[in-house]
Amino acid sequence: MTFRLRLLISSLFFPFLLQAQTSKQVHQDRVFQQDYAVKYVGENEAKERFSLAVDRNGTIQILEQGKLLRPAFGAFQQDGKLVADQSYLPMKDKTILAILSYQNQLVYLDDNAVLSNAWAGDLYLMHDLKNPHALAGGKDMDFVAVGPSQLQYLKKGQKTNPITIREPILDIRFDTKRNRFLLLQASGITAYSPGGTQISPVAKGEKLSAFALDSQKDLAVIGTENGYFTLDLANNQAGTLQTKLPWTEITAVEVNGTDYWFGSKKGAFRLDQNGTFSYYFGDRWLSGEQVRDMALDKNRVHILTEKGLSTLVFEEMTLAKKAEILEDQVRKMHIRNGFNASLQLSEKGNLSSGRLKDSDNDGLWTSMYLGGQAFRYAVTKDPEALANCKESLLAMERLYTINPVEGFPSRSFERSGYINQLSDPDRWQHASDPEWDWKATTSSDEAIGHVFVFGVLAEIVDDPWIKAKSIELLDALMNHIVKNDMYLIDYDGKPTLWGKWHPDYVNGFPVQVGDRKLNSSNIIAMLQTAFHFTGKAIYKEKAYELMEKHGYLENLMRPMAIIGQSGDGSDDWSKMLSESWNHSDDEMYFLGYWGLYRYAFSPELKAQFKKSILDHWEAERPEKEALWNIFTALVQPEHFDLEPSIWFLERHPIDLISWHTQNSHRKDIAIIPANFRRQSTETVLSPSETRIMRHNANRFTLDGGSQGTTVYSAGDIWLLPYWMGKYLGVIE
């Protein structure tokens, strides 16, 4: 069957594909809670409980070795510190042994009394305990204070004697419904009634460590050294021990409405009413690992560890508001000579120590940012977005003009002397202008990024200069490739390592090696885009030649299920390229799909390409990658993973510092056997819990990061899928 006959047969089915389309999916922007951390760093020796409290004004106090501390000078992405609290000078001379938030006021336990500076300082209840360490308040300004071997009930005008206890009390809460104090010991829970003379058993347990009360469900939520369980306070029936947690050594428990918060020896986590965990572990979220105490405060959760205090803020915002925040970050921290660049920090987490750094993929990351700004301008007509487009397009243009090779895009450029060319002579070359150097050895991922954004700019940005310049650069690049027999030819007259689309190279791979499918898909997309905007017949002729004579249509239509290891007998290069799935390839495929589908030569080809794109998308769905999903909306707006895309955009951190993250130790995830796609777990983790990743990374990577020394740009990571979704009308 000839190539054109196959297309004719497929065209018979194309009208039915169009008829099958229904209305597209659309997300109406909504309010969600964006979480971020404000950290106050400093080694401290606070004990595990009754060391942290917050009052109705948001005043936070921390207890360390009898003295009060407070957080100071902290802000988002700016570490504060813990300093001595001198707000009430007389408190300086007291030895405070426990601190509590009672009726949203701060209450203290020292070696003499329970006291407070609230209520006009009228609360002062003397006790008879030696070395007390815990307290809780009842409903009538009455309190129970606890020492190592005694408990005492305290109320103004009522004096009771201490009660002897046989086992240390680790935690204490007031059960409002039954007007009793519940006492947590390692072996169980006991109860004490106000003014009573004894404690009574409630429930037994093993290695209990902390607890809190869920008044809505009338439950005690009890942490242990190996998980947690709930206790029905109406009948004292214990639930099943839950051990599928991010970490099972529980050190603190708090209840916030329908959410349960747990502190552990490896971070903190929230369990919501849907049974979903949100894990806060690592330097993005916490100063330290071991949670010693927690306190709830409106839309904040304060978490005390061995290395300081972290305040998790849950700020209500929309995706539109989040876009404003991230746009501001990009403009202030990530624009280098018009490029979309990362920030390199010389001090961990210290933004003021940052310098903008070049990249092998400056053109690619800038293409993705520039594409996002083009979509933004097309949607909003914001002059700032247009100015951003012009600035970055100038940088893209100079990639072509700074080197002596016609139509060849440099990887990057930088002022001469900034980089020692002797350390990387293959890449860095001197420009004719002695002030500048340029980076050679440009790869295919750069090329497809350029073609993607030149097509986007030329089509949707109604600015004459931008349209003309984009088409000019597109033509220059594709003319270079066609003239050089489907190769990118570098300054030395040789093809670059990856810039190869010639049939000898592409079809030299076994059919299961992904590069054969990828390079075929990319070059057809590139040639279609060039023909669409220039009208030059050579681009269309070359594309059909590759498809008809060299099997490129068959290559790009090959199902993803076939892609795998090259197998025995293949050459070393094929084996290396097919050891496992290359997630950078996904980025190249999907960027190419814009031109492959949108500028298809015919409706028949468009139907074929749609089938290939959807086949790829089906393979990618487990990653819940917003950009791949929204690219899929280009070809199938009525059926793509919209909600997972919104989940990605909402849950993605606004702190894009590449902190080291770790998840492989978690008890709540199911590790699956090693596989070609390098999928580690059954379900992908939230982007808030994993390292900051560009779209060329494996979202199933559990551990990683750069120890807080790199700040990534939201320009390519977040703004591109968001604004593309807005342009395609799937995000309102």
XYZ file of C-alpha atoms in Angstrom:
732
model
C 0.000 0.000 0.000
C 1.470 3.356 -0.993
C 1.988 6.206 1.403
C -0.658 8.434 -0.225
C -3.176 5.578 -0.372
C -2.798 5.059 3.361
C -3.495 8.751 3.885
C -6.562 8.553 1.648
C -7.991 5.657 3.650
C -7.352 7.462 6.939
C -9.076 10.549 5.552
C -12.326 8.609 5.257
C -12.394 8.359 9.030
C -11.317 11.937 9.758
C -14.818 13.506 9.559
C -16.026 10.982 12.124
C -13.237 12.092 14.455
C -14.454 15.664 14.164
C -18.061 14.680 14.792
C -17.045 12.753 17.895
C -15.681 15.887 19.527
C -17.803 17.422 22.242
C -17.381 20.596 24.214
C -13.961 21.098 25.745
C -13.183 20.753 29.428
C -12.775 24.087 31.205
C -11.486 24.866 34.697
C -13.027 27.885 36.401
C -10.326 29.455 38.549
C -11.012 28.923 42.237
C -9.614 29.826 45.611
C -7.162 27.282 47.016
C -4.608 27.274 49.799
C -1.048 27.910 48.677
C 1.431 26.665 51.241
C 4.879 28.073 51.856
C 7.266 28.221 54.789
C 8.825 30.995 56.839
C 11.792 29.607 58.749
C 13.628 30.769 61.854
C 16.882 28.886 62.002
C 18.872 28.112 65.119
C 19.949 25.105 67.153
C 17.800 24.837 70.259
C 17.311 22.530 73.222
C 13.562 22.866 73.629
C 11.842 19.793 75.021
C 9.364 17.827 72.960
C 6.018 19.150 74.260
C 4.752 22.313 75.964
C 7.596 24.281 74.370
C 5.624 26.240 71.787
C 2.455 28.351 71.920
C 0.735 31.159 70.031
C -1.881 33.626 71.233
C -4.839 35.372 69.597
C -2.587 38.114 68.238
C -0.288 35.661 66.481
C 2.435 36.169 69.087
C 4.650 33.070 69.111
C 6.739 32.053 72.083
C 9.186 29.189 72.435
C 10.493 27.749 75.660
C 14.113 26.685 75.922
C 15.804 25.786 79.209
C 13.457 27.899 81.266
C 13.654 31.012 79.078
C 11.306 32.428 76.472
C 12.293 32.983 72.855
C 10.440 34.498 69.931
C 10.961 34.365 66.149
C 12.336 37.475 64.473
C 13.183 38.846 61.023
C 11.828 35.926 59.006
C 9.947 36.170 55.701
C 9.249 34.010 52.689
C 12.625 32.832 51.316
C 14.421 34.826 53.999
C 15.434 32.943 57.116
C 14.851 34.598 60.464
C 16.203 33.564 63.850
C 15.089 32.904 67.405
C 15.859 35.664 69.898
C 15.221 36.226 73.591
C 11.702 37.495 74.256
C 11.916 40.587 76.471
C 8.356 41.775 75.940
C 7.526 41.433 79.642
C 10.684 42.257 81.560
C 9.625 40.502 84.826
C 9.407 37.196 82.920
C 13.153 37.306 82.447
C 13.789 36.265 86.045
C 11.333 33.379 86.027
C 12.183 29.778 85.231
C 9.412 28.770 82.857
C 8.893 24.999 82.652
C 5.953 24.757 80.238
C 3.948 27.048 77.985
C 0.369 26.656 76.818
C -2.202 28.416 74.631
C -5.434 28.587 76.656
C -8.456 30.501 75.390
C -6.062 31.943 72.779
C -3.832 33.448 75.465
C -0.369 32.446 76.651
C -0.229 30.643 79.991
C 2.978 29.619 81.741
C 4.015 27.041 84.293
C 7.015 27.847 86.421
C 8.467 26.275 89.571
C 5.918 28.110 91.734
C 2.674 28.691 89.855
C 0.524 28.720 86.757
C 0.463 32.321 85.540
C -0.263 34.584 82.612
C 0.146 38.180 81.489
C -3.315 38.025 79.919
C -6.532 38.784 81.813
C -4.767 41.799 83.328
C -2.281 39.404 84.942
C -4.934 38.135 87.348
C -4.167 34.449 86.717
C -1.690 33.211 89.305
C -2.268 29.762 90.814
C 0.335 28.409 93.241
C 1.217 24.714 93.015
C 3.116 22.235 95.213
C 4.879 20.245 92.525
C 8.576 19.633 92.093
C 9.944 20.087 88.570
C 6.565 20.247 86.779
C 6.681 19.892 83.019
C 3.134 19.935 81.619
C -0.221 21.631 82.059
C -3.680 21.884 80.542
C -6.612 24.222 81.089
C -10.229 23.264 81.777
C -13.420 25.169 81.055
C -13.536 27.449 84.130
C -10.028 28.932 84.279
C -8.972 25.781 86.092
C -5.781 23.900 85.321
C -3.982 20.641 85.890
C -0.230 20.817 86.340
C 1.901 17.710 86.107
C 5.283 16.752 87.511
C 7.333 13.553 87.223
C 5.319 11.702 89.863
C 2.460 14.003 90.819
C -0.556 15.799 89.383
C -2.288 18.802 90.923
C -5.597 20.491 90.146
C -5.490 24.289 90.408
C -8.366 26.775 90.532
C -8.696 30.194 92.050
C -10.205 29.890 95.543
C -9.890 26.086 95.540
C -6.853 24.293 96.915
C -6.340 20.566 96.264
C -3.497 18.261 97.215
C -1.219 16.661 94.633
C -2.129 13.166 93.436
C 0.575 10.558 93.047
C 0.999 9.039 89.577
C 2.992 5.904 88.834
C 3.956 6.567 85.240
C 5.150 9.830 83.675
C 2.527 11.845 81.836
C 3.620 12.701 78.300
C 0.678 14.801 77.156
C -2.547 16.187 78.617
C -5.750 17.452 76.986
C -9.134 18.647 78.250
C -12.228 16.716 77.164
C -14.865 19.471 77.079
C -17.781 17.157 76.433
C -17.155 15.159 79.627
C -15.497 17.881 81.673
C -12.379 15.838 82.346
C -8.674 15.944 81.731
C -7.214 13.112 79.663
C -3.671 12.108 80.502
C -1.404 10.320 78.047
C 1.136 7.856 79.359
C 3.274 5.457 77.371
C 1.051 2.526 78.374
C -2.353 4.144 77.937
C -4.772 6.982 78.647
C -6.232 7.862 82.016
C -8.782 10.458 83.056
C -8.935 12.997 85.843
C -12.099 14.871 86.869
C -11.672 18.455 88.140
C -11.233 18.501 91.895
C -11.008 14.722 92.147
C -8.592 12.670 94.205
C -7.649 9.965 91.738
C -7.193 9.108 88.081
C -9.050 6.337 86.290
C -8.046 4.207 83.300
C -9.612 4.921 79.909
C -7.683 2.826 77.397
C -4.489 0.816 77.204
C -1.818 1.153 74.584
C 1.819 0.549 73.797
C 4.548 3.125 73.328
C 2.136 6.040 73.146
C 3.829 9.369 72.521
C 1.374 12.241 71.854
C -2.311 12.888 71.274
C -5.021 15.438 70.524
C -8.816 15.481 70.591
C -11.156 15.629 67.614
C -14.229 17.222 69.207
C -16.287 16.975 66.005
C -15.998 13.201 65.859
C -15.536 12.718 69.623
C -12.225 10.957 69.094
C -8.797 10.966 70.614
C -6.107 10.875 67.901
C -3.214 9.035 69.518
C 0.332 8.927 68.209
C 2.719 6.128 69.056
C 6.287 5.192 68.263
C 4.905 3.174 65.367
C 1.936 4.976 63.840
C -1.325 6.318 65.200
C -4.839 5.170 66.038
C -8.065 6.793 67.124
C -10.048 6.175 70.293
C -13.824 6.611 70.339
C -14.354 8.594 73.535
C -18.019 7.603 73.749
C -17.244 3.918 74.268
C -13.453 3.828 74.678
C -13.098 1.638 71.591
C -9.722 1.866 69.874
C -9.404 1.862 66.100
C -6.833 0.063 63.999
C -3.214 1.160 64.287
C -2.317 3.128 61.137
C 1.256 2.627 59.975
C 1.092 3.661 56.302
C 2.318 7.149 57.143
C 5.139 9.286 55.810
C 6.915 8.385 59.068
C 5.631 6.376 62.019
C 7.559 7.747 65.031
C 4.998 10.323 66.166
C 6.134 13.140 68.454
C 3.209 15.603 68.328
C -0.453 15.624 67.286
C -2.850 18.495 66.618
C -6.369 18.579 65.198
C -7.444 21.432 62.941
C -11.079 20.989 61.961
C -11.150 17.909 59.753
C -7.362 17.819 59.339
C -5.018 15.855 61.566
C -1.485 17.167 61.949
C 1.345 14.898 63.038
C 4.883 15.750 64.033
C 7.404 12.952 63.750
C 11.107 12.227 63.939
C 11.215 12.800 60.176
C 9.157 15.885 59.518
C 5.483 16.767 59.804
C 2.457 15.706 57.794
C -1.200 16.536 57.467
C -3.962 13.982 56.955
C -7.079 15.521 55.412
C -10.638 14.247 55.484
C -10.117 12.516 52.131
C -7.329 10.390 53.559
C -4.606 12.261 51.658
C -1.260 13.017 53.247
C 0.673 16.244 52.671
C 4.267 15.753 53.795
C 6.428 18.615 55.055
C 9.991 17.408 55.295
C 13.321 18.824 54.229
C 14.728 22.324 54.035
C 11.980 23.664 51.800
C 9.604 23.320 54.733
C 11.411 22.746 58.013
C 14.480 23.832 59.887
C 15.515 20.395 61.098
C 13.970 16.934 61.005
C 12.650 16.034 64.430
C 9.426 17.748 65.380
C 9.318 18.636 69.060
C 6.089 20.601 69.244
C 3.407 22.126 67.033
C 0.917 24.971 67.402
C -2.047 25.924 65.211
C -2.834 29.544 64.427
C -5.603 30.421 61.942
C -4.025 29.812 58.528
C -0.631 28.908 59.993
C 0.967 25.853 61.526
C 4.049 26.453 63.654
C 6.473 23.545 63.884
C 9.383 23.433 66.312
C 12.346 21.184 65.517
C 15.844 20.697 66.883
C 17.115 23.336 64.445
C 14.544 26.072 64.763
C 10.971 27.057 64.069
C 9.100 26.796 60.791
C 5.792 28.497 60.138
C 3.774 26.875 57.386
C 1.513 29.498 55.855
C -1.636 28.519 53.965
C -2.564 31.576 51.943
C -5.776 31.709 49.972
C -5.188 32.559 46.332
C -6.245 31.727 42.795
C -4.099 30.525 39.911
C -4.303 34.067 38.538
C -2.817 35.434 41.756
C -0.174 32.713 41.814
C 0.765 33.657 38.268
C 1.316 37.259 39.393
C 3.621 36.097 42.180
C 5.651 33.859 39.895
C 5.810 36.440 37.102
C 7.306 38.841 39.641
C 9.863 36.235 40.744
C 10.959 35.636 37.161
C 11.405 39.290 36.356
C 13.331 40.071 39.539
C 15.572 37.013 39.716
C 15.767 35.112 36.441
C 16.359 37.380 33.434
C 19.960 37.271 32.138
C 20.571 39.183 28.904
C 16.952 38.443 28.053
C 17.328 34.722 28.761
C 15.218 32.799 31.239
C 17.959 31.725 33.651
C 18.523 29.962 36.957
C 20.050 31.677 39.960
C 23.152 30.102 41.505
C 23.523 30.732 45.251
C 26.892 30.802 46.989
C 25.134 30.444 50.348
C 22.460 27.847 50.973
C 19.020 29.406 50.578
C 20.353 32.982 50.618
C 18.885 34.769 47.611
C 21.127 37.779 48.113
C 24.146 35.561 47.365
C 22.788 34.595 43.941
C 24.281 35.087 40.505
C 22.597 34.443 37.170
C 24.210 31.514 35.398
C 24.350 30.385 31.814
C 23.055 27.006 30.692
C 23.568 24.577 27.843
C 19.858 25.091 27.235
C 19.470 28.841 27.524
C 17.655 28.850 24.196
C 15.313 26.036 25.236
C 14.369 27.425 28.664
C 13.927 30.849 27.111
C 11.796 29.414 24.304
C 9.476 27.913 26.905
C 9.297 31.137 28.921
C 8.855 33.159 25.749
C 6.059 30.851 24.645
C 4.309 31.430 27.954
C 4.618 35.196 27.541
C 3.258 34.955 24.013
C 0.209 33.080 25.268
C -0.126 35.630 28.069
C -0.091 38.523 25.632
C -2.554 36.831 23.290
C -4.968 36.382 26.214
C -4.494 39.654 28.109
C -2.925 42.145 25.652
C -0.797 43.195 28.598
C 1.961 45.529 27.307
C 4.334 44.104 29.906
C 3.953 40.648 28.360
C 4.668 42.130 24.928
C 7.781 43.855 26.273
C 8.911 40.541 27.763
C 8.424 38.871 24.385
C 10.521 41.477 22.609
C 13.298 41.339 25.195
C 13.639 37.565 25.082
C 13.254 37.386 21.308
C 16.232 39.737 21.018
C 18.234 37.266 23.105
C 17.079 34.437 20.845
C 18.081 36.438 17.760
C 21.557 37.033 19.108
C 22.068 33.304 19.527
C 22.151 33.271 15.701
C 24.144 36.450 15.057
C 26.894 36.128 17.669
C 28.494 33.142 15.928
C 29.897 33.006 12.355
C 27.825 30.036 11.147
C 24.798 31.081 9.103
C 21.510 29.866 10.595
C 23.228 28.102 13.494
C 21.827 28.838 16.974
C 24.350 29.117 19.778
C 23.514 27.444 23.060
C 24.220 30.654 24.961
C 26.478 33.685 25.119
C 28.270 35.595 27.862
C 30.748 38.409 28.231
C 34.316 37.358 27.523
C 36.442 36.539 30.543
C 33.499 35.562 32.671
C 34.085 31.915 31.797
C 37.464 30.271 31.302
C 37.306 28.879 27.765
C 40.236 26.601 28.558
C 37.998 24.621 30.905
C 35.427 23.879 28.163
C 37.018 24.641 24.773
C 34.547 22.533 22.760
C 31.624 24.639 23.843
C 32.847 28.168 24.525
C 34.122 30.071 21.512
C 35.258 33.663 21.080
C 32.917 35.909 19.123
C 34.179 38.451 16.606
C 33.303 41.064 19.214
C 36.090 40.680 21.822
C 33.620 41.524 24.568
C 31.631 38.325 24.041
C 31.901 34.537 23.876
C 29.323 32.048 22.636
C 28.557 28.424 23.425
C 28.630 25.854 20.623
C 27.619 22.147 20.218
C 23.912 23.025 20.074
C 21.562 20.080 20.530
C 18.265 18.963 19.043
C 16.294 19.945 22.135
C 17.413 23.518 21.565
C 16.322 23.350 17.942
C 12.819 22.029 18.633
C 12.380 24.641 21.375
C 13.276 27.403 18.929
C 10.895 26.139 16.255
C 8.082 25.769 18.792
C 8.302 29.351 20.014
C 8.942 30.921 16.613
C 5.735 29.300 15.419
C 3.806 30.459 18.481
C 5.081 34.028 18.198
C 4.474 34.249 14.476
C 0.925 32.973 14.804
C -0.542 34.586 17.899
C 1.381 37.778 18.758
C -0.015 40.678 16.739
C 3.183 42.705 16.611
C 4.781 43.232 13.166
C 8.389 43.117 14.367
C 7.861 39.982 16.473
C 6.099 38.166 13.634
C 8.734 39.121 11.071
C 11.682 38.357 13.335
C 10.255 34.991 14.402
C 9.718 33.912 10.795
C 13.158 35.179 9.827
C 14.865 33.135 12.567
C 12.713 30.096 11.860
C 13.670 30.234 8.192
C 17.346 30.725 9.016
C 17.439 27.665 11.268
C 15.507 25.382 8.931
C 17.429 26.548 5.865
C 20.638 25.655 7.720
C 19.328 22.170 8.514
C 18.007 21.460 5.011
C 21.079 22.895 3.301
C 23.291 20.711 5.498
C 21.444 17.489 4.696
C 19.405 17.373 7.930
C 22.274 18.161 10.304
C 23.198 21.061 12.587
C 26.716 21.930 11.459
C 28.884 23.566 14.101
C 31.768 26.059 13.785
C 34.158 23.175 13.022
C 32.162 22.011 9.997
C 30.954 18.869 11.757
C 27.481 17.901 12.954
C 26.836 18.498 16.618
C 26.403 15.412 18.778
C 22.599 15.600 18.904
C 21.637 17.816 15.967
C 21.054 14.965 13.539
C 17.866 14.211 11.570
C 19.405 12.510 8.513
C 17.926 9.099 7.639
C 21.307 7.397 8.007
C 21.343 8.469 11.643
C 17.635 8.215 12.482
C 16.987 4.866 10.806
C 20.251 3.497 12.071
C 18.531 2.850 15.396
C 16.457 -0.283 16.017
C 12.733 0.500 15.924
C 12.397 0.208 19.713
C 14.992 2.915 20.392
C 13.126 6.124 21.214
C 15.435 8.431 19.242
C 14.197 6.950 15.987
C 10.614 7.944 16.737
C 11.556 11.221 18.440
C 13.813 12.626 15.741
C 11.310 11.691 13.046
C 8.489 13.398 14.921
C 10.551 16.517 15.612
C 11.911 17.097 12.122
C 8.487 16.711 10.478
C 7.079 19.224 12.959
C 9.964 21.598 12.237
C 9.587 21.364 8.466
C 5.810 21.804 8.646
C 6.236 24.912 10.815
C 8.792 26.381 8.417
C 6.551 25.759 5.398
C 3.473 27.151 7.148
C 5.100 30.525 7.814
C 7.504 30.887 4.891
C 5.607 29.101 2.120
C 8.914 27.762 0.778
C 8.258 24.547 -1.108
C 11.586 23.007 -0.130
C 10.403 22.465 3.424
C 7.283 20.610 2.347
C 9.196 18.579 -0.224
C 11.798 17.520 2.331
C 9.120 16.528 4.832
C 7.305 14.322 2.305
C 10.602 12.866 1.169
C 11.402 11.832 4.726
C 7.916 10.431 5.261
C 7.519 8.652 1.899
C 11.028 7.470 1.106
C 12.570 7.042 4.545
C 9.699 5.900 6.750
C 9.534 8.915 9.050
C 5.736 8.772 9.215
C 5.945 5.140 10.230
C 8.636 6.038 12.738
C 6.656 8.803 14.402
C 3.439 6.780 14.399
C 5.113 3.848 16.152
C 3.245 3.210 19.457
C 4.984 4.154 22.673
C 4.455 0.614 23.946
C 7.121 -0.551 21.486
C 9.780 1.816 22.805
C 12.252 0.000 25.027
C 15.803 -1.276 25.282
C 17.633 -1.908 22.022
C 18.360 -5.545 22.840
C 21.228 -7.886 22.114
C 23.224 -7.296 18.997
C 22.683 -3.551 18.855
C 25.524 -1.057 18.939
C 26.747 0.572 22.132
C 25.218 3.946 21.223
C 21.760 2.411 20.837
C 22.169 0.499 24.084
C 23.182 3.646 25.948
C 20.279 5.674 24.562
C 17.747 2.989 25.459
C 18.815 1.927 28.949
C 15.664 3.536 30.334
C 13.032 6.070 29.345
C 14.511 9.506 28.683
C 12.174 12.125 30.135
C 13.955 14.878 28.223
C 12.518 13.201 25.148
C 9.007 13.861 26.464
C 9.753 17.567 26.524
C 11.037 17.469 22.957
C 8.061 15.453 21.721
C 5.446 17.727 23.228
C 7.114 20.972 22.178
C 7.182 19.503 18.690
C 3.508 18.552 18.826
C 2.535 22.206 18.489
C 3.920 22.292 14.953
C 3.242 18.655 14.171
C -0.490 18.969 14.775
C -1.261 22.645 14.330
C 0.584 23.090 11.044
C -0.048 19.642 9.550
C 0.094 19.632 5.747
C -3.334 18.038 5.408
C -6.368 16.973 7.442
C -5.375 13.385 6.793
C -1.949 13.875 8.324
C -3.498 15.835 11.170
C -5.663 12.847 12.045
C -2.617 10.586 11.985
C -0.612 12.948 14.153
C -3.451 13.231 16.635
C -3.440 9.495 17.058
C 0.301 9.511 17.755
C 0.044 12.378 20.242
C -2.775 10.713 22.164
C -0.847 7.456 22.283
C 2.066 9.300 23.877
C -0.208 11.143 26.293
C -1.726 7.866 27.491
C 1.762 6.689 28.441
C 2.468 9.932 30.300
C -0.772 10.213 32.271
C 0.554 8.673 35.526
C 2.961 11.611 35.938
C 0.118 14.171 36.112
C 2.376 16.562 34.232
C 0.433 19.752 33.554
C 2.322 20.727 30.421
C 1.821 17.378 28.676
C -1.859 17.388 29.600
C -2.423 20.912 28.331
C -0.542 20.193 25.102
C -2.978 17.294 24.724
C -5.847 19.776 25.057
C -4.537 21.227 21.800
C -5.635 18.071 19.964
C -8.404 16.759 22.244
C -9.880 19.515 24.421
C -12.930 17.451 25.241
C -10.905 14.688 26.881
C -7.613 15.326 28.634
C -6.495 15.282 32.257
C -7.658 18.731 33.323
C -8.012 18.142 37.053
C -4.530 16.574 37.386
C -3.208 19.635 35.541
C -4.883 21.977 38.024
C -3.611 19.801 40.871
C -0.089 20.269 39.499
C -0.485 24.035 39.138
C -2.098 24.516 42.550
C 0.198 22.188 44.493
C 3.434 23.371 42.902
C 5.593 25.337 45.376
C 6.136 29.038 44.944
C 9.526 28.484 46.582
C 11.585 27.311 43.595
C 14.859 26.942 45.490
C 16.171 23.482 44.730
C 16.162 22.162 48.273
C 17.202 18.576 48.838
C 14.139 16.394 49.271
C 13.759 12.818 50.451
C 10.781 10.491 50.144
C 12.234 7.018 49.676
C 11.944 6.332 53.428
C 8.196 6.925 53.545
C 5.867 4.243 54.859
C 2.785 5.515 53.005
C 4.009 4.933 49.465
C 4.171 1.674 47.565
C 7.482 1.146 45.776
C 7.031 -0.808 42.570
C 9.660 -2.989 40.844
C 12.292 -1.337 38.678
C 11.010 -0.679 35.172
C 11.989 0.915 31.866
C 10.067 4.125 32.499
C 11.678 4.554 35.937
C 8.325 4.866 37.651
C 9.095 4.316 41.324
C 5.648 4.391 42.955
C 2.087 3.518 42.063
C 0.970 7.142 42.400
C 3.044 10.234 41.695
C 3.745 12.468 44.682
C 2.656 16.084 44.897
C 5.123 18.588 43.386
C 5.171 20.217 46.838
C 6.864 17.085 48.217
C 9.463 16.412 45.521
C 12.483 18.308 44.260
C 11.953 21.251 41.950
C 11.894 19.784 38.455
C 11.764 21.116 34.964
C 9.525 19.344 32.494
C 12.412 17.196 31.254
C 12.663 15.370 34.590
C 11.072 12.189 35.903
C 8.243 13.189 38.241
C 8.534 9.834 39.979
C 11.995 10.702 41.324
C 11.700 10.394 45.109
C 14.942 11.968 46.347
C 17.158 14.736 45.048
C 17.788 18.457 44.827
C 20.814 20.719 45.090
C 21.025 21.466 48.820
C 19.446 24.882 48.356
C 22.067 26.369 46.039
C 20.042 26.729 42.828
C 16.851 28.710 42.236
C 14.855 27.604 39.209
C 12.654 29.887 37.156
C 8.902 29.522 37.049
C 9.076 30.891 33.495
C 9.321 27.462 31.886
C 8.175 25.282 34.807
C 4.853 26.906 35.756
C 4.017 29.907 33.597
C 4.147 28.038 30.281
C 1.473 25.438 31.146
C -0.653 28.054 32.921
C -0.699 30.593 30.095
C -1.008 27.911 27.444
C -4.055 26.605 29.308
C -5.454 30.133 29.364
C -4.817 30.572 25.636
C -6.467 27.266 24.761
C -9.442 28.234 26.902
C -9.239 25.296 29.283
C -8.425 27.576 32.235
C -10.870 30.445 32.672
